[in-house]
Amino acid sequence: MALENICVYLGSNSGRQPVYVEEAAAFGRELASRGLGLVYGGARAGTMGVLADAVLAAGGRVIGVIPESLVQKEMAHAGLTEQHIVGSMHERKTMMVERADGFVALPGGAGTFEEIFETWTWAQLGMHKKPCGLLNIAGFYDKLAEFLDHARDEAFMRPEHRAMLMVESDPGKLLDRFAHYTAPTVSKWITRGEQ
C-alpha cells in the first residue's frame, strides 16, 4: 500500500514522563525521514505540538485540522504547512480520515482513544482499508492490548480484526507494517456456529 500521509492521534497534554515527549518528537522525525506527511489535530499544545514541530523541523509537511471551538483552548498551531479550521469534531475526524493513508495513536487520553477506536471500527466495517496502530511508548498500551486480546478470546471480535490494530513500540517497525498492510476480507460478525 502506498503511504503519503499518516494521521496521528495523541495528547494535548505532555504526560507525566519525559519519554512521551521524546518519543513523539522521534516519531515526527521518522515520518519526515520517510517522506510521510503528518495529519493531526492542529494544536501546538502537549505532545501534539511536539510531534508537529519535529516533523516541520525535519523538513516534513504537516496538515492540521482543528474545530473553531478548540482554536483557543488547544492553541492552534500557526506554523503548519496547512491548517484547516472546521465547524465540529465530526468534521475534524472526517477530514483527517480522508487526508490520511494510515492511523497511529500515541499515548493520550479519552479523545485519543475515541479517535483510534472509531477509525479502527470503520476499518472493521470495510468503510476504509487503511492500517491502524498503537505506538506503544514505554508500555503505555500494554494493558489495553491485553484487554483487546481478551475481547478476541471471548469471541467479541474476530482474530483478523484484532490483528488490524497493530501494536509496536518501535516506530520504524510500525510504519514498515503499515507499508505492507492488506485489509482482511472476513465479515465483522461472528455467528453462533463460529464461537
Coordinates of C-alpha atoms in Angstrom, one line a residue:
M1 CA 0.0 0.0 0.0
A2 CA 1.4 3.4 -1.0
L3 CA 1.5 5.7 2.0
E4 CA 1.6 9.5 1.7
N5 CA 0.1 10.9 4.9
I6 CA -0.2 9.4 8.3
C7 CA -2.8 10.6 10.7
V8 CA -1.6 10.6 14.3
Y9 CA -3.9 10.9 17.4
L10 CA -2.2 12.0 20.6
G11 CA -2.4 14.1 23.7
S12 CA -3.0 17.8 24.1
N13 CA -1.1 17.2 27.4
S14 CA 2.6 16.1 27.6
G15 CA 2.1 13.2 30.1
R16 CA 4.0 12.5 33.3
Q17 CA 7.1 11.0 31.9
P18 CA 9.6 12.9 29.6
V19 CA 9.7 9.8 27.3
Y20 CA 6.3 10.7 25.9
V21 CA 7.6 14.0 24.6
E22 CA 10.9 12.5 23.5
E23 CA 9.3 9.6 21.5
A24 CA 6.6 11.9 20.0
A25 CA 9.5 14.0 18.6
A26 CA 11.3 10.9 17.4
F27 CA 8.2 9.7 15.6
G28 CA 7.9 13.0 13.9
R29 CA 11.5 12.7 12.6
E30 CA 10.8 9.2 11.5
L31 CA 7.7 10.3 9.5
A32 CA 9.7 13.1 7.8
S33 CA 12.7 10.9 7.0
R34 CA 10.4 8.5 5.1
G35 CA 8.7 11.4 3.2
L36 CA 5.4 10.9 5.0
G37 CA 3.2 13.8 5.8
L38 CA 1.5 14.2 9.2
V39 CA -2.2 14.7 9.6
Y40 CA -3.2 15.6 13.1
G41 CA -5.5 17.8 15.3
G42 CA -3.8 21.1 14.5
A43 CA -2.8 22.1 18.0
R44 CA 0.5 23.3 19.5
A45 CA -0.3 22.0 23.0
G46 CA 1.1 18.9 24.6
T47 CA 2.6 16.1 22.5
M48 CA 0.5 17.3 19.6
G49 CA 2.7 20.4 19.3
V50 CA 5.9 18.4 19.9
L51 CA 5.1 16.0 17.1
A52 CA 4.2 18.7 14.6
D53 CA 7.3 20.8 15.4
A54 CA 9.5 17.7 15.0
V55 CA 8.1 16.9 11.5
L56 CA 8.4 20.6 10.4
A57 CA 12.0 20.9 11.8
A58 CA 13.0 17.8 9.8
G59 CA 11.6 19.3 6.6
G60 CA 8.3 17.4 6.5
R61 CA 4.8 18.6 5.8
V62 CA 2.0 18.9 8.4
I63 CA -1.7 19.2 7.9
G64 CA -3.7 20.3 10.9
V65 CA -7.4 20.1 11.3
I66 CA -9.0 21.8 14.3
P67 CA -12.5 22.8 15.2
E68 CA -13.2 26.5 15.7
S69 CA -14.3 25.9 19.3
L70 CA -10.8 24.5 20.1
V71 CA -8.7 27.1 18.3
Q72 CA -8.0 29.0 21.6
K73 CA -8.3 26.1 24.0
E74 CA -5.8 23.8 22.2
M75 CA -3.8 26.7 20.9
A76 CA -4.0 26.3 17.2
H77 CA -0.5 25.8 15.7
A78 CA 0.3 28.8 13.4
G79 CA 3.3 27.4 11.5
L80 CA 1.8 24.3 9.7
T81 CA 2.0 23.5 6.0
E82 CA -1.8 23.5 6.0
Q83 CA -4.2 24.4 8.9
H84 CA -7.9 23.7 8.4
I85 CA -10.4 25.2 10.8
V86 CA -13.7 23.3 10.7
G87 CA -17.1 23.6 12.4
S88 CA -17.2 20.5 14.5
M89 CA -15.4 17.5 15.9
H90 CA -17.2 15.3 13.4
E91 CA -15.9 17.4 10.5
R92 CA -12.4 17.3 12.0
K93 CA -12.4 13.5 12.2
T94 CA -13.9 13.1 8.8
M95 CA -11.3 15.3 7.1
M96 CA -8.4 13.7 9.0
V97 CA -9.6 10.2 7.8
E98 CA -10.0 11.5 4.2
R99 CA -6.5 13.1 4.1
A100 CA -4.6 10.1 5.6
D101 CA -3.4 6.7 4.4
G102 CA -2.9 5.2 7.9
F103 CA -3.7 6.0 11.5
V104 CA -1.5 5.8 14.6
A105 CA -2.3 6.6 18.3
L106 CA 0.5 7.7 20.6
P107 CA -0.2 8.0 24.3
G108 CA -3.1 10.2 25.1
G109 CA -6.4 10.5 26.9
A110 CA -10.1 9.9 26.1
G111 CA -10.0 11.8 22.8
T112 CA -7.1 9.8 21.5
F113 CA -8.7 6.5 22.4
E114 CA -12.0 7.6 20.9
E115 CA -10.4 8.6 17.6
I116 CA -8.3 5.5 17.1
F117 CA -11.2 3.2 18.1
E118 CA -13.6 4.9 15.7
T119 CA -11.1 4.7 12.8
W120 CA -10.4 1.0 13.6
T121 CA -14.1 0.3 13.8
W122 CA -14.6 1.9 10.4
A123 CA -11.9 -0.4 9.0
Q124 CA -13.6 -3.5 10.5
L125 CA -16.8 -2.5 8.8
G126 CA -15.0 -2.1 5.5
M127 CA -15.5 1.7 5.3
H128 CA -11.8 2.0 4.5
K129 CA -8.9 -0.3 4.0
K130 CA -6.2 1.7 5.8
P131 CA -3.9 0.4 8.5
C132 CA -4.4 1.4 12.2
G133 CA -1.9 1.0 15.0
L134 CA -0.8 1.9 18.5
L135 CA 2.7 3.2 19.1
N136 CA 3.3 1.7 22.5
I137 CA 5.7 4.1 24.1
A138 CA 7.1 3.0 27.4
G139 CA 4.4 0.2 27.6
F140 CA 1.6 2.8 27.7
Y141 CA -0.7 0.5 25.7
D142 CA 0.3 -2.9 27.3
K143 CA -2.9 -3.2 29.3
L144 CA -5.1 -2.1 26.5
A145 CA -3.6 -4.6 24.1
E146 CA -4.1 -7.3 26.8
F147 CA -7.7 -6.3 27.1
L148 CA -8.3 -6.4 23.4
D149 CA -6.8 -9.9 23.2
H150 CA -9.3 -10.8 26.0
A151 CA -12.2 -9.5 23.8
R152 CA -10.9 -11.6 20.9
D153 CA -10.5 -14.7 23.1
E154 CA -14.1 -14.2 24.3
A155 CA -15.3 -14.1 20.7
F156 CA -16.4 -10.5 20.7
M157 CA -14.1 -9.8 17.8
R158 CA -12.5 -12.0 15.1
P159 CA -8.8 -12.6 15.3
E160 CA -8.4 -11.0 11.9
H161 CA -10.0 -7.8 13.2
R162 CA -8.0 -7.8 16.5
A163 CA -4.9 -8.1 14.3
M164 CA -5.9 -5.0 12.3
L165 CA -5.0 -2.8 15.3
M166 CA -1.2 -3.2 15.2
V167 CA 0.8 -2.6 18.4
E168 CA 4.5 -1.8 18.2
S169 CA 7.0 0.0 20.4
D170 CA 9.3 0.8 17.5
P171 CA 8.1 3.5 15.1
G172 CA 10.0 2.1 12.2
K173 CA 8.6 -1.4 12.7
L174 CA 5.0 0.0 12.9
L175 CA 5.5 2.1 9.7
D176 CA 7.0 -0.9 7.9
R177 CA 4.0 -3.0 8.8
F178 CA 1.7 -0.2 7.5
A179 CA 3.6 -0.2 4.2
H180 CA 2.9 -3.9 3.7
Y181 CA -0.7 -3.9 5.1
T182 CA -3.6 -5.7 3.4
A183 CA -7.0 -5.4 4.9
P184 CA -8.8 -8.7 5.8
T185 CA -11.9 -9.5 3.8
V186 CA -13.6 -11.6 6.5
S187 CA -17.0 -10.3 7.8
K188 CA -17.0 -8.5 11.1
W189 CA -19.9 -10.5 12.5
I190 CA -19.4 -13.8 14.3
T191 CA -22.3 -16.3 14.2
R192 CA -23.1 -18.8 16.9
G193 CA -21.7 -21.7 15.0
E194 CA -18.3 -20.0 14.8
Q195 CA -17.8 -19.4 18.5

